[in-house]
mmCIF file of C-alpha atoms in Angstrom:
data_model
loop_
_atom_site.group_PDB
_atom_site.id
_atom_site.type_symbol
_atom_site.label_atom_id
_atom_site.label_comp_id
_atom_site.label_asym_id
_atom_site.label_seq_id
_atom_site.Cartn_x
_atom_site.Cartn_y
_atom_site.Cartn_z
ATOM 1 C CA MET E 1 5.642 -5.685 11.484
ATOM 2 C CA SER E 2 8.965 -3.903 11.867
ATOM 3 C CA TYR E 3 7.412 -0.804 10.272
ATOM 4 C CA ALA E 4 4.071 -0.980 12.097
ATOM 5 C CA ASP E 5 4.798 1.832 14.567
ATOM 6 C CA VAL E 6 6.104 4.162 11.866
ATOM 7 C CA LEU E 7 3.118 3.438 9.630
ATOM 8 C CA HIS E 8 0.641 3.905 12.481
ATOM 9 C CA GLU E 9 2.178 7.220 13.488
ATOM 10 C CA ASN E 10 2.502 8.493 9.916
ATOM 11 C CA THR E 11 -1.068 7.610 8.930
ATOM 12 C CA LEU E 12 -2.563 8.563 12.316
ATOM 13 C CA GLY E 13 -4.205 5.155 12.586
ATOM 14 C CA CYS E 14 -6.435 5.846 9.557
ATOM 15 C CA ILE E 15 -6.850 2.570 7.678
ATOM 16 C CA GLY E 16 -7.724 4.263 4.380
ATOM 17 C CA THR E 17 -4.619 6.433 4.562
ATOM 18 C CA LEU E 18 -2.521 3.391 5.455
ATOM 19 C CA SER E 19 -3.918 1.587 2.429
ATOM 20 C CA ALA E 20 -2.998 4.519 0.169
ATOM 21 C CA VAL E 21 0.560 4.650 1.548
ATOM 22 C CA LEU E 22 1.074 0.910 1.080
ATOM 23 C CA THR E 23 -0.395 1.033 -2.420
ATOM 24 C CA ARG E 24 2.005 3.840 -3.379
ATOM 25 C CA ALA E 25 4.933 1.876 -1.931
ATOM 26 C CA ALA E 26 3.889 -1.262 -3.834
ATOM 27 C CA LYS E 27 3.616 0.678 -7.118
ATOM 28 C CA LEU E 28 7.041 2.206 -6.580
ATOM 29 C CA ALA E 29 8.498 -1.252 -5.933
ATOM 30 C CA GLU E 30 6.740 -2.689 -8.983
ATOM 31 C CA ASN E 31 8.097 0.088 -11.205
ATOM 32 C CA LYS E 32 11.656 -0.493 -9.944
ATOM 33 C CA GLY E 33 11.378 -4.273 -10.081
ATOM 34 C CA SER E 34 12.313 -4.852 -6.442
ATOM 35 C CA TRP E 35 11.344 -3.838 -2.927
ATOM 36 C CA SER E 36 13.305 -1.493 -0.708
ATOM 37 C CA THR E 37 12.576 0.470 2.417
ATOM 38 C CA GLU E 38 13.234 3.604 0.398
ATOM 39 C CA HIS E 39 10.016 2.919 -1.531
ATOM 40 C CA LEU E 40 8.108 2.854 1.737
ATOM 41 C CA ARG E 41 9.851 5.999 2.959
ATOM 42 C CA THR E 42 8.955 7.791 -0.289
ATOM 43 C CA ALA E 43 5.318 6.673 -0.024
ATOM 44 C CA LEU E 44 4.822 8.009 3.516
ATOM 45 C CA LEU E 45 2.810 11.172 4.071
ATOM 46 C CA SER E 46 4.718 14.424 4.235
ATOM 47 C CA GLU E 47 4.628 16.248 7.544
ATOM 48 C CA LEU E 48 2.316 18.860 5.999
ATOM 49 C CA GLN E 49 -0.125 16.148 4.813
ATOM 50 C CA ARG E 50 -0.024 14.460 8.201
ATOM 51 C CA GLN E 51 -0.646 17.756 10.006
ATOM 52 C CA GLN E 52 -3.618 18.536 7.742
ATOM 53 C CA ILE E 53 -5.179 15.128 8.416
ATOM 54 C CA LEU E 54 -4.603 15.535 12.161
ATOM 55 C CA GLU E 55 -6.332 18.929 12.134
ATOM 56 C CA GLU E 56 -9.289 17.438 10.238
ATOM 57 C CA ILE E 57 -9.536 14.587 12.754
ATOM 58 C CA LEU E 58 -9.501 16.972 15.703
ATOM 59 C CA ASP E 59 -12.051 19.299 14.069
ATOM 60 C CA GLY E 60 -14.330 16.336 13.338
ATOM 61 C CA GLU E 61 -14.076 15.013 16.874
ATOM 62 C CA ALA E 62 -14.853 18.458 18.291
ATOM 63 C CA ALA E 63 -17.878 18.733 15.994
ATOM 64 C CA ILE E 64 -19.397 15.427 17.097
ATOM 65 C CA ASN E 65 -18.336 15.552 20.747
ATOM 66 C CA PRO E 66 -21.613 17.071 22.046
ATOM 67 C CA GLY E 67 -23.520 14.156 20.540
ATOM 68 C CA LEU E 68 -21.249 11.656 22.280
ATOM 69 C CA THR E 69 -21.900 12.933 25.804
ATOM 70 C CA ARG E 70 -24.476 10.890 27.651
ATOM 71 C CA VAL E 71 -26.353 12.047 30.712
ATOM 72 C CA MET E 72 -27.643 9.499 33.183
ATOM 73 C CA PRO E 73 -31.238 10.338 34.079
ATOM 74 C CA LYS E 74 -32.008 10.570 37.774
ATOM 75 C CA LEU E 75 -34.116 7.727 39.006
ATOM 76 C CA PRO E 76 -37.153 8.594 41.120
ATOM 77 C CA LYS E 77 -36.658 7.861 44.811
ATOM 78 C CA ALA E 78 -38.682 5.040 46.254
ATOM 79 C CA SER E 79 -41.134 6.309 48.835
ATOM 80 C CA GLY E 80 -40.180 5.244 52.324
ATOM 81 C CA GLN E 81 -38.063 2.238 51.327
ATOM 82 C CA GLN E 82 -34.340 2.178 50.991
ATOM 83 C CA ARG E 83 -32.519 -0.432 49.022
ATOM 84 C CA LYS E 84 -29.640 -2.273 50.552
ATOM 85 C CA VAL E 85 -26.547 -2.606 48.473
ATOM 86 C CA ALA E 86 -24.844 -5.987 48.751
#
């Protein structure tokens, strides 16, 4: 939990990317025979990788945004009667 914020920021909240980072860190630790925070630091995304993923996320959100907008249809007015709101 002490690394949760760093991991969330580095992987942009993408669970698949987080899984890949943790897998790399675990393999590094296994190869060295012990765990250290340096293994985790080495496994993190580079700033260039992170920036590329962020751009892809933003492009994807922009592409689907029109389909996410909902318009509330206007209801026909009742003839001669008004509803009271409680």
